[in-house]
PDB file of C-alpha atoms in Angstrom:
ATOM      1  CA  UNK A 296      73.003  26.170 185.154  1.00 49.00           C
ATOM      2  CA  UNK A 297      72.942  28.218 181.934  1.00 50.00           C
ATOM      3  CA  UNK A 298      69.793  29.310 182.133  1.00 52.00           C
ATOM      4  CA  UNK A 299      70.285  30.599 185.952  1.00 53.00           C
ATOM      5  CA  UNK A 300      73.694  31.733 185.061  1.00 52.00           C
ATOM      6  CA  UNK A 301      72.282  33.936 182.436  1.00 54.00           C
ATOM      7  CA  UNK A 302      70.098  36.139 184.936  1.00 56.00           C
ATOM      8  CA  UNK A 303      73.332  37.123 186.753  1.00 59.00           C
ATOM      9  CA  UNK A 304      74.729  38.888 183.529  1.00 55.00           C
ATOM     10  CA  UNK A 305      77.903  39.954 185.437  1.00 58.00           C
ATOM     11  CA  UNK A 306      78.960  36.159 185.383  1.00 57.00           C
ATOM     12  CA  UNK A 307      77.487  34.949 181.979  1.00 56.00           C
ATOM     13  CA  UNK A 308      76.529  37.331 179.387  1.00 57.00           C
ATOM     14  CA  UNK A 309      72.861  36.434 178.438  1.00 57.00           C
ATOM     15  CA  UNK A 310      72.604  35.599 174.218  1.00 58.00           C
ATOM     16  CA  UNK A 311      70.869  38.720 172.364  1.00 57.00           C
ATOM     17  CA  UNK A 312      67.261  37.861 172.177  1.00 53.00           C
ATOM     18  CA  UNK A 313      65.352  39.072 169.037  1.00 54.00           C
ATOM     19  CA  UNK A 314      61.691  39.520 169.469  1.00 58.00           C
ATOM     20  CA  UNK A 315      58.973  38.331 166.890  1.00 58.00           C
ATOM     21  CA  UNK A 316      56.865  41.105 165.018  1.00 61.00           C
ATOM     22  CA  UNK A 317      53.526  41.332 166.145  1.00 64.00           C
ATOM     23  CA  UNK A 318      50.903  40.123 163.638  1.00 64.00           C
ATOM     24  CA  UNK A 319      48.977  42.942 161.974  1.00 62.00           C
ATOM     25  CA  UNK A 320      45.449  43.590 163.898  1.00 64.00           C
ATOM     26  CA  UNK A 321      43.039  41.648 162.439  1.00 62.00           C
ATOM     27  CA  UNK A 322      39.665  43.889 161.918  1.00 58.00           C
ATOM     28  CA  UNK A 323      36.899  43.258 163.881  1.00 61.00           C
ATOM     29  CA  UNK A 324      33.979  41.382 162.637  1.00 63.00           C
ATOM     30  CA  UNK A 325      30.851  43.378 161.010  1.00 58.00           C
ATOM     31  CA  UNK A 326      33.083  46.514 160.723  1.00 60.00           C
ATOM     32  CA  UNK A 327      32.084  48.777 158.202  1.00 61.00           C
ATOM     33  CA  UNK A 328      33.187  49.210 154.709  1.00 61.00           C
ATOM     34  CA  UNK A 329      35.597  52.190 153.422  1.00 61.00           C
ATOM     35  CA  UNK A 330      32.806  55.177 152.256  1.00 62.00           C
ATOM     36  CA  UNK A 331      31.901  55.069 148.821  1.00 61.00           C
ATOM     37  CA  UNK A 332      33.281  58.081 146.690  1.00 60.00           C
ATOM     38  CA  UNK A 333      31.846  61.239 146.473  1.00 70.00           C
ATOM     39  CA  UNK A 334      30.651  61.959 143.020  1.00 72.00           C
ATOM     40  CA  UNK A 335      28.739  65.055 141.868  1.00 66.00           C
ATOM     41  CA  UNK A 336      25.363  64.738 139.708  1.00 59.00           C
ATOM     42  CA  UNK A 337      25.808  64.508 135.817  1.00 52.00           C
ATOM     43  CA  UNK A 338      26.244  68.285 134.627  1.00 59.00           C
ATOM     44  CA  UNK A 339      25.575  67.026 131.258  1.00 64.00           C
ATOM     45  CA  UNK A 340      21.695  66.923 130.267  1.00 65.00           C
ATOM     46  CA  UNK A 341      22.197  63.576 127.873  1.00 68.00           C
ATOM     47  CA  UNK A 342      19.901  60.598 127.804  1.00 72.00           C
ATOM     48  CA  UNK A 343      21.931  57.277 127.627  1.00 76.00           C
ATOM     49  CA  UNK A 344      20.300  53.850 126.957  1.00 77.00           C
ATOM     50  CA  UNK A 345      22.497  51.719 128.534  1.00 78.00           C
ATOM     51  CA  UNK A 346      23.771  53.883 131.691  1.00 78.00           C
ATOM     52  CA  UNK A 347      26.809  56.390 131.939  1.00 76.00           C
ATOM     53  CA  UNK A 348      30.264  55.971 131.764  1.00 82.00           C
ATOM     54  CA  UNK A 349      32.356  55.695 135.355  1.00 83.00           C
ATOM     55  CA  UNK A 350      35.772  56.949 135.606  1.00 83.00           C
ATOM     56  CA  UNK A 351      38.464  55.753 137.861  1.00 84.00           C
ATOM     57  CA  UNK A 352      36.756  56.641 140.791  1.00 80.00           C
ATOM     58  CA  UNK A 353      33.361  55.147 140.191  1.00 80.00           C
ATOM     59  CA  UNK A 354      31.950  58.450 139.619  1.00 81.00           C
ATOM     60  CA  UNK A 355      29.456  58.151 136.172  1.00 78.00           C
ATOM     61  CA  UNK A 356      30.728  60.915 133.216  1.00 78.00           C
ATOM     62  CA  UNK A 357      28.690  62.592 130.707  1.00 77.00           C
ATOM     63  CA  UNK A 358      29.623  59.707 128.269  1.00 78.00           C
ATOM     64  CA  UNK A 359      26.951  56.983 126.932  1.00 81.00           C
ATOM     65  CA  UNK A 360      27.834  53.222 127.491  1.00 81.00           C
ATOM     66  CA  UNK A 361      27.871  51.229 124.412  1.00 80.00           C
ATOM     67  CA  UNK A 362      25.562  48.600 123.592  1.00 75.00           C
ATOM     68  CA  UNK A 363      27.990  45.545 124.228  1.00 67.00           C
ATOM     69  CA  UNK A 364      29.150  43.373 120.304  1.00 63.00           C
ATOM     70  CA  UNK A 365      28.724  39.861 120.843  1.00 59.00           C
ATOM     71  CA  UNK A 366      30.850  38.038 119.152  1.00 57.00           C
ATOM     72  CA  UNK A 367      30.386  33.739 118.541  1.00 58.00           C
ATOM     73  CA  UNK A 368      33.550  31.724 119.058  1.00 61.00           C
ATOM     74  CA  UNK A 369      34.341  27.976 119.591  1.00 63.00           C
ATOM     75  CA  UNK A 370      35.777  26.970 122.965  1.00 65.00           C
ATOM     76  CA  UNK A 371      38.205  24.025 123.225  1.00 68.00           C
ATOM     77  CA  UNK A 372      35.284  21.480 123.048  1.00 70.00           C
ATOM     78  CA  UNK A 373      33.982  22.629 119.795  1.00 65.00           C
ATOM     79  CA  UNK A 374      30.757  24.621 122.054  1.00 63.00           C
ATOM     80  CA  UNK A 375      29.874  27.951 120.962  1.00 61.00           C
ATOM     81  CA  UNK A 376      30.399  30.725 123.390  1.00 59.00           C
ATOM     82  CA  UNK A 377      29.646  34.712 123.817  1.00 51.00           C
ATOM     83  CA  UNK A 378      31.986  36.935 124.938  1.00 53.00           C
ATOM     84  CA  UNK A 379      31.527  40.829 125.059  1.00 49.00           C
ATOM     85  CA  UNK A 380      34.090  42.855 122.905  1.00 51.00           C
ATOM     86  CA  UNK A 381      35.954  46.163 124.386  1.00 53.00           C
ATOM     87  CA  UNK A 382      33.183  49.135 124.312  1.00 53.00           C
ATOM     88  CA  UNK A 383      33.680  51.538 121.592  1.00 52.00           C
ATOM     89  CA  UNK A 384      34.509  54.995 122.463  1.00 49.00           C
ATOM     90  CA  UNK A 385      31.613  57.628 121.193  1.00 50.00           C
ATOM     91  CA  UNK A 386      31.638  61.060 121.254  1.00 49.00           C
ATOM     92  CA  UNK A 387      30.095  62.653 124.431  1.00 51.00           C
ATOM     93  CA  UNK A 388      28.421  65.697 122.608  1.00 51.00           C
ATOM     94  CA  UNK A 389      24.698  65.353 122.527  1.00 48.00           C
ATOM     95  CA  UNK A 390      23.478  64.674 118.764  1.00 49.00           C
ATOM     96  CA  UNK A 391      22.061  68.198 117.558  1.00 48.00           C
ATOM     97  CA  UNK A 392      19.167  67.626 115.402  1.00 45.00           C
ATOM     98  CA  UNK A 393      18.746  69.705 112.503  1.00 48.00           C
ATOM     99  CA  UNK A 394      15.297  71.573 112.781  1.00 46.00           C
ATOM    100  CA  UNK A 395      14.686  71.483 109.059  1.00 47.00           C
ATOM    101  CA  UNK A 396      14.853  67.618 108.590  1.00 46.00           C
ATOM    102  CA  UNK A 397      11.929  65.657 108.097  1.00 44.00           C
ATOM    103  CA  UNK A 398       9.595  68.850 108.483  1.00 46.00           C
ATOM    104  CA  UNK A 399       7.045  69.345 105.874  1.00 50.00           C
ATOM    105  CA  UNK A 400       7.168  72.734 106.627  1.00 49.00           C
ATOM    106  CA  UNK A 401       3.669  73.522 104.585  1.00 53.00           C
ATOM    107  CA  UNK A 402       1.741  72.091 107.477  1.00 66.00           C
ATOM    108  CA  UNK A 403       4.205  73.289 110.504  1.00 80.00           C
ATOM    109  CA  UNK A 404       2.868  75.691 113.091  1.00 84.00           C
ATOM    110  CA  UNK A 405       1.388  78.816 112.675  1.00 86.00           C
ATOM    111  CA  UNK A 406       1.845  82.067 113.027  1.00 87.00           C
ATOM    112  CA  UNK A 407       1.995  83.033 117.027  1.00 86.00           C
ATOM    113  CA  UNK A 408       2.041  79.608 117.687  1.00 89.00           C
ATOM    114  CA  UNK A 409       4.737  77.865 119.722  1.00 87.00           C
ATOM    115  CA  UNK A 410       8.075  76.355 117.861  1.00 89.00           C
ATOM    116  CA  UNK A 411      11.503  75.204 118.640  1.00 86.00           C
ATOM    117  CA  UNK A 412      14.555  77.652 117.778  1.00 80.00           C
ATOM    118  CA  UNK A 413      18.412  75.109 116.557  1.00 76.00           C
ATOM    119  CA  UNK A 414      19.078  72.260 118.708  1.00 76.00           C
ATOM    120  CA  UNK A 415      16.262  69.989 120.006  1.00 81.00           C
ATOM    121  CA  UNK A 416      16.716  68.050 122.932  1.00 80.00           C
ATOM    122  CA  UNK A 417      13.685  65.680 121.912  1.00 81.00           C
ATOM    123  CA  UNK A 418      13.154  64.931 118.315  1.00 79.00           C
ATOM    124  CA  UNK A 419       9.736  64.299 119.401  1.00 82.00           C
ATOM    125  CA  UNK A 420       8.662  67.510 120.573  1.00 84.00           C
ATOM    126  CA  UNK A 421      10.674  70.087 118.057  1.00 86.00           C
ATOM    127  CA  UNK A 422       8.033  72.237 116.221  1.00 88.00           C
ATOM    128  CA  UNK A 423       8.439  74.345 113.480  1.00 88.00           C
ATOM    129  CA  UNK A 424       6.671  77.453 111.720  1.00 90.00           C
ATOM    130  CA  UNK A 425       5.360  77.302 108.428  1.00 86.00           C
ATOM    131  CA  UNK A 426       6.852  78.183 105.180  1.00 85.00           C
ATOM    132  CA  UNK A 427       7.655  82.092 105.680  1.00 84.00           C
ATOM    133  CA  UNK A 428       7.737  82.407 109.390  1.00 88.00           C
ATOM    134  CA  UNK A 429      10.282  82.973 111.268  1.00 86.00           C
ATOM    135  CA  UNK A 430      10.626  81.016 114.777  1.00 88.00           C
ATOM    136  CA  UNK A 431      11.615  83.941 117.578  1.00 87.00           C
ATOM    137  CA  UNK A 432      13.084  83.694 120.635  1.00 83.00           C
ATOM    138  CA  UNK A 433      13.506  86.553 122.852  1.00 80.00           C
ATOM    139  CA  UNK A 434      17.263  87.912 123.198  1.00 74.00           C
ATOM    140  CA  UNK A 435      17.541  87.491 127.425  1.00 74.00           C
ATOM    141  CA  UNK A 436      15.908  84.168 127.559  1.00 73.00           C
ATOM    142  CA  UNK A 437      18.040  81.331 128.914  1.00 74.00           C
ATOM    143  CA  UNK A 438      17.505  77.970 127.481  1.00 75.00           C
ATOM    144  CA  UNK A 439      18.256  74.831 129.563  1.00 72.00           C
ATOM    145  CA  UNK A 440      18.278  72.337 126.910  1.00 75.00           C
ATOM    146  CA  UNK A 441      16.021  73.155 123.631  1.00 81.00           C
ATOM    147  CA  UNK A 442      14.660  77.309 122.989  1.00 84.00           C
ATOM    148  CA  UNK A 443      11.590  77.513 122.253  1.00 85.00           C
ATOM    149  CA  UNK A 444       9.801  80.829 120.781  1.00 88.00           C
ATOM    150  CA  UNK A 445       7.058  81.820 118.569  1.00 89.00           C
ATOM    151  CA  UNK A 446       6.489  81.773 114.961  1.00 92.00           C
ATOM    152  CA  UNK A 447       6.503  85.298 112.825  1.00 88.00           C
ATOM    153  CA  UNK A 448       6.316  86.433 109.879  1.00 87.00           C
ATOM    154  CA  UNK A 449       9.188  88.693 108.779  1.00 78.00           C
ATOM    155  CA  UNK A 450       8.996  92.037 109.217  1.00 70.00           C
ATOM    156  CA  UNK A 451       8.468  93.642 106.055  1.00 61.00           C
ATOM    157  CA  UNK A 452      10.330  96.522 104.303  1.00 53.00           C
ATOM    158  CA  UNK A 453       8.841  98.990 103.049  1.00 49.00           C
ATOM    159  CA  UNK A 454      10.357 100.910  99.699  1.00 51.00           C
ATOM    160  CA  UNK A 455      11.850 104.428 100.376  1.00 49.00           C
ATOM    161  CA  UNK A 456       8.730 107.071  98.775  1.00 49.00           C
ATOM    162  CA  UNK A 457      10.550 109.292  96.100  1.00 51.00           C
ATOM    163  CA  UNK A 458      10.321 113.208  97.698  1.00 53.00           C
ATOM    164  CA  UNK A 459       7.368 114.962  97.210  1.00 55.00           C
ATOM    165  CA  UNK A 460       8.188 118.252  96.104  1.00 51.00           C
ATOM    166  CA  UNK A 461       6.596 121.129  98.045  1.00 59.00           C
ATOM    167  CA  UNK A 462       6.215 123.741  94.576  1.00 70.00           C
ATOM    168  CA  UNK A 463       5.559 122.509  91.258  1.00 82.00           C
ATOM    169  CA  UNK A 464       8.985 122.139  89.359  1.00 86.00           C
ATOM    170  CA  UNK A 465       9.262 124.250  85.885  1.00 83.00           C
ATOM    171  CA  UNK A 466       9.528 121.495  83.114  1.00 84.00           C
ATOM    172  CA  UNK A 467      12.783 123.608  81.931  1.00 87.00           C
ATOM    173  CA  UNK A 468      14.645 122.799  85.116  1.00 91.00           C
ATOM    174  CA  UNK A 469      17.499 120.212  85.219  1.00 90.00           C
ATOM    175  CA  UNK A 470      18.534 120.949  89.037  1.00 91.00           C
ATOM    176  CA  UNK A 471      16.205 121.616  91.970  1.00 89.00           C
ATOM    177  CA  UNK A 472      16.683 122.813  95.699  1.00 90.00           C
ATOM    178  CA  UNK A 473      13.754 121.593  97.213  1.00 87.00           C
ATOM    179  CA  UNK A 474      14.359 124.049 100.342  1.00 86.00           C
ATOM    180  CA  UNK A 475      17.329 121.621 101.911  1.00 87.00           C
ATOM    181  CA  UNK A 476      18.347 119.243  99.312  1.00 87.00           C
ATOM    182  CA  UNK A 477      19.472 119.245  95.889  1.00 89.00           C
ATOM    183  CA  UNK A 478      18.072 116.649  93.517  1.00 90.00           C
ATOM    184  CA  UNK A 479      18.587 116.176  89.823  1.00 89.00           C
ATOM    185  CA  UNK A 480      15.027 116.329  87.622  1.00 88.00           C
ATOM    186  CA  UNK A 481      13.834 114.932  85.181  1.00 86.00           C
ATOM    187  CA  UNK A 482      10.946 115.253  82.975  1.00 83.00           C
ATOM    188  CA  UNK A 483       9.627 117.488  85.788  1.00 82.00           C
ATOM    189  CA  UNK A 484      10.460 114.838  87.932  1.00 85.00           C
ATOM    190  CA  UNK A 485      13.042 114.700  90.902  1.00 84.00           C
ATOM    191  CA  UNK A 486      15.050 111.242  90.148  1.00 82.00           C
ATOM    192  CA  UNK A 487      18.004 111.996  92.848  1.00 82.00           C
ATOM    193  CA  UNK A 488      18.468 114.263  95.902  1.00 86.00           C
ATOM    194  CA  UNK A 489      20.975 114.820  98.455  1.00 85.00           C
ATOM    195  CA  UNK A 490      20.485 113.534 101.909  1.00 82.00           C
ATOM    196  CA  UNK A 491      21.184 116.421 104.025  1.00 80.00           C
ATOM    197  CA  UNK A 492      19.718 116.803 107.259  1.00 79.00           C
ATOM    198  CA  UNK A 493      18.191 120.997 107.348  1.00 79.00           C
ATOM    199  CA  UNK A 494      17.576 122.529 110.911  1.00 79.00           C
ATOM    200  CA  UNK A 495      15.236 125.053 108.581  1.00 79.00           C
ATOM    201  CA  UNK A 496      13.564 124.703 105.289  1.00 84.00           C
ATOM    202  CA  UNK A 497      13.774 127.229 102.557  1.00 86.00           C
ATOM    203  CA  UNK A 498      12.150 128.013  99.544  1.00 89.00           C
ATOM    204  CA  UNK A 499      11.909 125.750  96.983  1.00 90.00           C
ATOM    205  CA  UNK A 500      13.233 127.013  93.575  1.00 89.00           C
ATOM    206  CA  UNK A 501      15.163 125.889  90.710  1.00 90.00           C
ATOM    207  CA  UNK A 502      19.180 125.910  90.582  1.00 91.00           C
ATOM    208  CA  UNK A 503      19.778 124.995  86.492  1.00 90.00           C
ATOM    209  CA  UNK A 504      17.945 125.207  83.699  1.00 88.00           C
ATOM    210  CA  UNK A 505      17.826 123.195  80.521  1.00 83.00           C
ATOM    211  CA  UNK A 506      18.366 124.875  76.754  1.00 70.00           C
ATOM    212  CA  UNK A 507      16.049 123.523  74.423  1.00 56.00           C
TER     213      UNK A 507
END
């Protein structure tokens, strides 16, 4: 009688009825896994042993993984166990190998041979000039990784000539115009000049003379 009563609500209110959540939808068998990250390549030209680093996302950085420490302990049965300790954080700058080091430089390469200019990417292949050369790389080129160039020699420098003079200087004169330029003289000599530049040259003749 309750339960009919109850359809006819204007006779017998019916009791508030409270509905169940529904369960969450279970996934459907075989369906495929969330997509893996989207990482860009290493920018970072750096040769690591044991793999790259991974950051949060799974995405590998230009850091090296460390060789994992082993280190012996005892577990509650007296047995000796391994476990690996916490990597060690390294620096993520490529070593720079200094050109100079371990060269015997009396036997290196050449002159217009080929040689390796600062940092070398592979100990291995980093040549270097002999004693007195110089290893040159052109100015524009770009370098992915080590320079490489060829091996000159210096350029060499050539001493200034002392002025010739164009007329014979008298042996009495202390100052000289060689036509543009004054120059002190002595012992017939010119030892010192001015460094003017002369759109026309004019005679050469003596300025002072010397008493004796």
């Amino acid at each position: 009688e309750h339960t009919q009563s109850c359809i006819r609500p204007w006779t017998t209110p019916c009791e508030e009825v409270v509905q169940a959540p529904s369960p969450p939808p279970v996934p459907a068998m075989g369906s495929a896994p969330s997509p893996a990250p989207l990482c860009s390549g290493i920018l970072c030209m750096m040769y690591c042993e044991y793999g790259h680093e991974l950051d949060d996302h799974g995405c590998p950085m230009c850091q090296c993984r460390v060789e994992p420490v082993i280190e012996n302990t005892l577990d509650s049965s007296g047995h000796r166990r391994t476990q690996d300790m916490p990597p060690i954080a390294i620096d993520p700058m490529p070593p720079v190998v200094d050109p100079g080091f371990g060269v015997d430089t009396s036997v290196g390469v050449s002159e217009g041979g080929r040689c390796a200019s600062g940092f070398c990417e592979n100990a291995a292949d980093c040549p270097q000039c002999q004693a007195g050369l110089t290893c040159v790389v052109p100015a524009d080129m770009m370098c992915a990784g080590t320079c490489y160039g060829t091996c000159h020699a210096p350029p060499s420098v050539l001493p200034t000539p002392a002025p010739t003079p164009s007329a014979p200087i008298n042996p009495d004169c202390v100052v000289w115009n060689d036509g543009c330029n004054t120059c002190q003289v002595r012992n017939g000599n010119m030892v010192g000049c001015t460094r003017m530049m002369c759109f026309h040259q004019g005679t050469p003749h003596c300025l002072v003379y010397g008493h004796h």
